[in-house]
Amino acid sequence: MSGGAGPAGSAVRRIAVIGAGPGGLYFAALAKKLAPHREITVWERDARDDAYGFGVVFSDETLDGIAQADPPVFAALSAEFARWSDIDVRYAGQVRTCGGHGFAALDRNRLRTILQRRCAELGVDVRYRTPAPPVARLASGYDLVVAADGVRSATRAALAEAFRPDLDERHCRYIWLATDKVFEAFTFIVEQHDFGALQVHAYPYSRRRSTFIVEMAEEAWRKAGFEEPAGRESGRGESDLPSVLRCERLLAAHLDGHRLIPNASRWIRFTTVRNASWHHRNVVLLGDAAHTAHFSIGSGTKLALEDGLALAAALHEHPLLEGALVAYERERRPVVESAQRAAQASLEWFETVGRHTGQGAGQFAFNLLTRSRRVTYGNLRARDAAFVDAVDAAFGGAADGEGVGRVAAPDGAAPDPGGGTAGVPPMFRPLRLGLLRLRNRIVVPPLATFTAVDGLPSGFDRAQLGAQVLGGAGLVFTGMTAVSAQGRATERCPGLWTDAQEAAWRSVVRAARELGDTPLGIQLTHAGRRAAGSVPGPDGIGHPLADGWPTLAASPLPWEPGAPPPRAAGVAELAGVVADFAAAAARADRAGFDVLGLQFGHGHLVSGFLSPLTNHRTDRYGGPLEHRLRLALEVLAAVRAVWPAGKPVVVRISAADWAPGGTTEAEAVAICRALAGAGADALDVSTGEVVAHQKVPYGRGYQVPFADLIRHATGIPTVAVGAISGHDDANSVLLAGRADLVAVGRAHLYDPLWTLHAAAEQGYAGPGARWPQPWQPGSRRPPGPGADRVAPRLRLLPEAAAPVHRRWLPADGPAAGGPDDGGLDGQAGRKPTEPVSN
Ligand SMILES: Cc1cc2nc3c(=O)[nH]c(=O)nc-3n(C[C@H](O)[C@H](O)[C@H](O)COP(=O)(O)OP(=O)(O)OC[C@H]3O[C@@H](n4cnc5c(N)ncnc54)[C@H](O)[C@@H]3O)c2cc1C
Ligand SMILES: Cc1cc2nc3c(=O)[nH]c(=O)nc-3n(C[C@H](O)[C@H](O)[C@H](O)COP(=O)(O)O)c2cc1C
């Protein structure tokens, strides 16, 4: 193996590439182009013209990269592309079309052929029908071994200890097919059958063919009877023809007499591949061998090509191999992980698509399009304003009427609710909770300040509540407030168990009322085994005090190893806790609060009873869920008995524990159903903080799917919370019907006027965002530097705007959509189309 410093890229002269898929070939071509002296050998076990798979689809963004890196490849690809910009969502007998997306697709085998030719031109030695020698042999004979050997990479398996792969086989079954029906656009079909929901991801990739992937959740797939044909013996490369014919019949309405075309097509499950490391000594993983991203975001080939580009560039830029491989991984990992997060959200959405099949067609289409969280309300508006306007106009919460936090039952598609007000962003639509009318859908969630002394709210608590009232949210909560001295999370937490505390809170409420009429909520808690902790540092983490006060919990489990254990609460003590909650609720009412928040999440006392991880009791408060729910229901009943009927109670739960053996989704739904039955008006759906050893997949909006789950499974209004910090995300969550309210926490600490600023940024100035009267002169975003610079006209003629709707209508291809132009009966919302020249 050669090595040592030298001119850029000179250290790596002999390269072995395992696999001539798109990733391996593109890398080989670029690495050879950058350093023609290199000897690059590619091994491919299949023949040059073995044709597996159908189309691949790219977004405009990827194409820019390909265009720049190797113009001849781009030119050859461009000549083959089917191009369009529309996405059609076919659902409940209707079609909704959203334009402005920009797609290009081609036959996967044409892509391979173009890359094969480019490799041949550049002098890459590609050996077809030749399995690669064992990786150990290649690693000792070559400077670098690139394992581009696909999703089932044998190289990755051979070096599993070094790469530490994680293979996550998902819950849906899918079969990858083509059809000779040429779809005009990316087409998602979602149908509800008696066996469950079924979805199709289809797109054109040539003048004659479309990719057609049929997918369904495992349970629906079994009920539909696909298990039996799928289980039959078959040879390598054989298709499951009975299943293909069955799909053809099931989806006949969308195929318009056209065929489904199999090619080694069998039901499989998608595996998300992740690796802790992508390189080991002189072996590096590339493409599907290193990572996969669910096909519903159409980016596997794109990622493989981008890997090839980045690895070739890194070898060029770094004189030493190790530096190049580190740079390659450092550059690619964040990009890939971001794509994988989007793909994960997307695949989970499709795994649970049945959750949404009660929505109206417009909202369903919006929900589908924003499923990965990458595409948002704002993106879609920029791409196709008319599409978003139509969904927006039908969204609940018109300025004259108001959205009531109940959702359609999940059986059968509901019509889109009418009567909305176009032009009002979803976050500024009102909502009624109990008898309370909220001006908009933004909530400031409980944000403890840890500034209290003797349980009395501090000047800072007063100032914070005031600032949040001025800031324009529809509902503002205090931080957690203990129902007893014992139940304080820290010594600096406020409480509501004495007359003095009640008077202090009354004064805080009165001061806030002088600033605005925003409804005020107080969150009551007993912190359970999370009581008697230190005040959290800037990282938000507190720890149990070694010399704190004695605490109570479901079971005597310390929060973390070495911490003092809580005492398992006796039944009489629990009755005392219930009474403390009721007394504090009565005080909260007298103090003037409008909404009662109950902290039944985050490992506090009640949460500790709900979770199987922290409740090991054998009495009637432990064991099955109905027993673990007992304390929660007792507290809620006692609180409801004293809290006025028209004032809402909002209960916060941890819908997941992020630790093995924790609360399941089904349990979270059952808990919420029981809480709603006992008088909760809304569920504030958080997760985690139940056990210290949790592993939380933090990311933008990572808890939203739980609010969505609960809202659709129970019909109870939900508050989504957690890393929703932009108004665009808030609008997306609301318009997609994933939650009724959106809580924005830390962003309101960064900017207490977050909600009003969001209104200004969206150009909204209606009743949903009321500026404090004395501040109205500042209610417009101040002009930035350079605002007084007036640009001269530099174009003789205005540039033609790209059409929003472009469809794939190849002039000399078979009639798009068959004899009657592919229309579905009753296609509401079909937009005019424009042919695209190509
Ligand atoms: C149903 C489905 C739909 C998809 N749709 C899209 C889409 O629309 N758009 C998109 O961008 N991506 C899509 N993908 C993903 C895409 O197919 C892959 O991400 C992409 O092909 C990865 O390229 P690669 O070069 O890493 O691996 P591969 O294309 O899998 O190539 C690996 C190659 O290595 C060879 N090989 C393996 N082991 C050896 C060995 N020991 N010796 C020699 N050769 C070996 C294999 O024969 C193969 O040719 C889809 C995937 C699936 C499953
Ligand atoms: C400083 C701070 C204090 C918090 N205090 C509480 C609290 O008292 N009660 C509670 O239920 N959650 C509390 N939380 C959690 C927030 O209510 C919210 O769930 C969390 O910050 C996630 O939302 P975000 O990403 O918008 O900040 C607190 C969070 C922060 C940052």
Short mmCIF file of C-alpha atoms in Angstrom, two decimals, residues 212-379:
data_model
loop_
_atom_site.label_atom_id
_atom_site.label_comp_id
_atom_site.label_asym_id
_atom_site.label_seq_id
_atom_site.Cartn_x
_atom_site.Cartn_y
_atom_site.Cartn_z
CA PHE A 212 -45.20 1.78 -9.42
CA ILE A 213 -44.45 0.76 -5.83
CA VAL A 214 -47.32 -0.79 -3.88
CA GLU A 215 -46.96 -0.62 -0.12
CA MET A 216 -49.04 -1.51 2.92
CA ALA A 217 -48.64 -2.04 6.62
CA GLU A 218 -47.82 -5.61 7.62
CA GLU A 219 -51.22 -6.21 9.21
CA ALA A 220 -53.15 -4.97 6.18
CA TRP A 221 -50.86 -7.02 3.94
CA ARG A 222 -51.63 -10.19 5.89
CA LYS A 223 -55.35 -9.48 6.02
CA ALA A 224 -55.32 -8.84 2.27
CA GLY A 225 -54.02 -12.40 1.81
CA PHE A 226 -50.61 -11.58 0.33
CA GLU A 227 -48.71 -13.68 2.84
CA GLU A 228 -49.52 -16.94 1.09
CA PRO A 229 -48.25 -16.09 -2.43
CA ALA A 230 -45.28 -14.23 -0.95
CA GLY A 231 -44.28 -17.32 1.03
CA ARG A 232 -44.07 -19.62 -2.01
CA GLU A 233 -40.67 -20.90 -3.06
CA SER A 234 -39.09 -19.05 -5.97
CA GLY A 235 -35.81 -18.92 -7.81
CA ARG A 236 -33.42 -15.93 -7.85
CA GLY A 237 -34.86 -13.10 -9.92
CA GLU A 238 -38.36 -14.60 -10.10
CA SER A 239 -41.38 -12.40 -9.44
CA ASP A 240 -44.38 -13.11 -7.24
CA LEU A 241 -46.84 -13.12 -10.13
CA PRO A 242 -50.04 -13.92 -8.17
CA SER A 243 -49.40 -10.82 -6.03
CA VAL A 244 -48.67 -8.70 -9.09
CA LEU A 245 -51.97 -9.75 -10.70
CA ARG A 246 -53.82 -9.10 -7.46
CA CYS A 247 -52.33 -5.58 -7.23
CA GLU A 248 -53.29 -4.99 -10.84
CA ARG A 249 -56.90 -5.86 -10.04
CA LEU A 250 -56.96 -3.88 -6.79
CA LEU A 251 -55.59 -0.79 -8.50
CA ALA A 252 -57.33 -1.19 -11.85
CA ALA A 253 -59.09 2.17 -11.45
CA HIS A 254 -55.71 3.91 -11.50
CA LEU A 255 -54.15 1.84 -14.26
CA ASP A 256 -56.81 2.50 -16.89
CA GLY A 257 -56.36 -0.86 -18.52
CA HIS A 258 -52.56 -0.81 -18.38
CA ARG A 259 -50.41 -3.61 -16.99
CA LEU A 260 -48.18 -3.89 -13.99
CA ILE A 261 -44.75 -5.05 -15.08
CA PRO A 262 -42.68 -7.10 -12.63
CA ASN A 263 -38.93 -7.55 -12.67
CA ALA A 264 -37.68 -9.78 -9.89
CA SER A 265 -40.55 -8.20 -7.94
CA ARG A 266 -41.43 -9.67 -4.56
CA TRP A 267 -42.84 -8.31 -1.35
CA ILE A 268 -40.02 -7.00 0.80
CA ARG A 269 -39.55 -4.77 3.82
CA PHE A 270 -37.46 -1.65 3.74
CA THR A 271 -34.31 -1.70 5.81
CA THR A 272 -32.86 1.55 7.05
CA VAL A 273 -29.10 1.09 7.17
CA ARG A 274 -26.96 3.17 9.48
CA ASN A 275 -23.30 2.65 10.42
CA ALA A 276 -21.48 4.06 13.41
CA SER A 277 -18.40 4.45 11.21
CA TRP A 278 -18.11 4.56 7.44
CA HIS A 279 -14.42 3.84 7.13
CA HIS A 280 -11.93 1.46 8.62
CA ARG A 281 -8.26 1.62 7.72
CA ASN A 282 -8.32 1.78 3.89
CA VAL A 283 -11.87 0.47 3.39
CA VAL A 284 -14.71 2.94 2.99
CA LEU A 285 -18.47 2.46 2.63
CA LEU A 286 -20.39 4.34 -0.04
CA GLY A 287 -24.06 4.57 -1.05
CA ASP A 288 -26.59 2.02 0.18
CA ALA A 289 -23.81 0.04 1.89
CA ALA A 290 -23.31 3.00 4.24
CA HIS A 291 -26.88 4.24 4.57
CA THR A 292 -30.34 3.98 3.12
CA ALA A 293 -33.27 6.39 3.11
CA HIS A 294 -36.81 5.22 2.48
CA PHE A 295 -37.83 5.34 -1.17
CA SER A 296 -40.77 7.62 -0.38
CA ILE A 297 -38.38 10.55 -0.35
CA GLY A 298 -36.77 9.20 -3.53
CA SER A 299 -33.20 9.89 -2.58
CA GLY A 300 -31.20 6.63 -2.41
CA THR A 301 -29.53 7.07 -5.78
CA LYS A 302 -29.03 10.76 -5.13
CA LEU A 303 -27.25 9.99 -1.87
CA ALA A 304 -25.09 7.35 -3.54
CA LEU A 305 -24.10 9.78 -6.32
CA GLU A 306 -23.39 12.55 -3.84
CA ASP A 307 -21.23 10.16 -1.80
CA GLY A 308 -19.27 9.33 -4.93
CA LEU A 309 -18.76 13.01 -5.65
CA ALA A 310 -17.71 13.83 -2.08
CA LEU A 311 -15.29 10.90 -1.81
CA ALA A 312 -13.64 11.72 -5.13
CA ALA A 313 -13.31 15.37 -4.05
CA ALA A 314 -11.93 14.44 -0.62
CA LEU A 315 -9.25 12.21 -2.19
CA HIS A 316 -8.33 15.10 -4.42
CA GLU A 317 -8.18 17.65 -1.63
CA HIS A 318 -6.32 15.68 1.03
CA PRO A 319 -2.80 14.39 0.51
CA LEU A 320 -3.20 11.52 2.99
CA LEU A 321 -5.78 8.78 2.74
CA GLU A 322 -6.83 8.93 6.38
CA GLY A 323 -7.45 12.68 6.13
CA ALA A 324 -9.49 12.18 2.98
CA LEU A 325 -11.68 9.47 4.52
CA VAL A 326 -12.24 11.52 7.68
CA ALA A 327 -13.17 14.54 5.55
CA TYR A 328 -15.51 12.44 3.38
CA GLU A 329 -17.36 11.09 6.39
CA ARG A 330 -17.42 14.45 8.15
CA GLU A 331 -18.92 16.10 5.10
CA ARG A 332 -21.42 13.42 4.19
CA ARG A 333 -22.66 12.18 7.56
CA PRO A 334 -24.70 15.29 8.49
CA VAL A 335 -26.22 15.44 5.00
CA VAL A 336 -27.13 11.77 5.11
CA GLU A 337 -28.45 11.93 8.65
CA SER A 338 -30.65 14.85 7.71
CA ALA A 339 -32.03 12.88 4.75
CA GLN A 340 -32.50 9.86 7.01
CA ARG A 341 -34.45 11.93 9.54
CA ALA A 342 -36.75 13.12 6.76
CA ALA A 343 -37.01 9.59 5.39
CA GLN A 344 -37.78 8.20 8.84
CA ALA A 345 -40.61 10.70 9.34
CA SER A 346 -41.87 9.87 5.88
CA LEU A 347 -41.78 6.09 6.28
CA GLU A 348 -43.45 6.31 9.70
CA TRP A 349 -46.16 8.47 8.15
CA PHE A 350 -46.83 5.82 5.53
CA GLU A 351 -46.65 3.03 8.11
CA THR A 352 -49.51 4.73 9.96
CA VAL A 353 -51.34 6.24 7.01
CA GLY A 354 -54.63 4.78 8.24
CA ARG A 355 -54.50 7.39 10.98
CA HIS A 356 -55.19 10.10 8.45
CA THR A 357 -57.73 8.50 6.17
CA GLY A 358 -60.53 10.37 7.93
CA GLN A 359 -59.27 13.71 6.66
CA GLY A 360 -60.73 15.71 3.81
CA ALA A 361 -58.91 15.39 0.49
CA GLY A 362 -57.18 18.79 0.61
CA GLN A 363 -55.92 18.45 4.16
CA PHE A 364 -54.86 14.87 3.50
CA ALA A 365 -52.82 15.98 0.50
CA PHE A 366 -51.20 18.76 2.54
CA ASN A 367 -50.50 16.29 5.33
CA LEU A 368 -48.90 13.84 2.91
CA LEU A 369 -46.76 16.51 1.26
CA THR A 370 -45.44 17.82 4.60
CA ARG A 371 -44.93 14.37 6.16
CA SER A 372 -41.13 14.43 6.15
CA ARG A 373 -41.02 17.89 7.83
CA ARG A 374 -38.68 19.04 5.06
CA VAL A 375 -41.49 20.46 2.99
CA THR A 376 -43.44 23.01 4.99
CA TYR A 377 -46.39 25.32 4.75
CA GLY A 378 -44.09 28.11 3.58
CA ASN A 379 -42.31 25.94 1.00
#
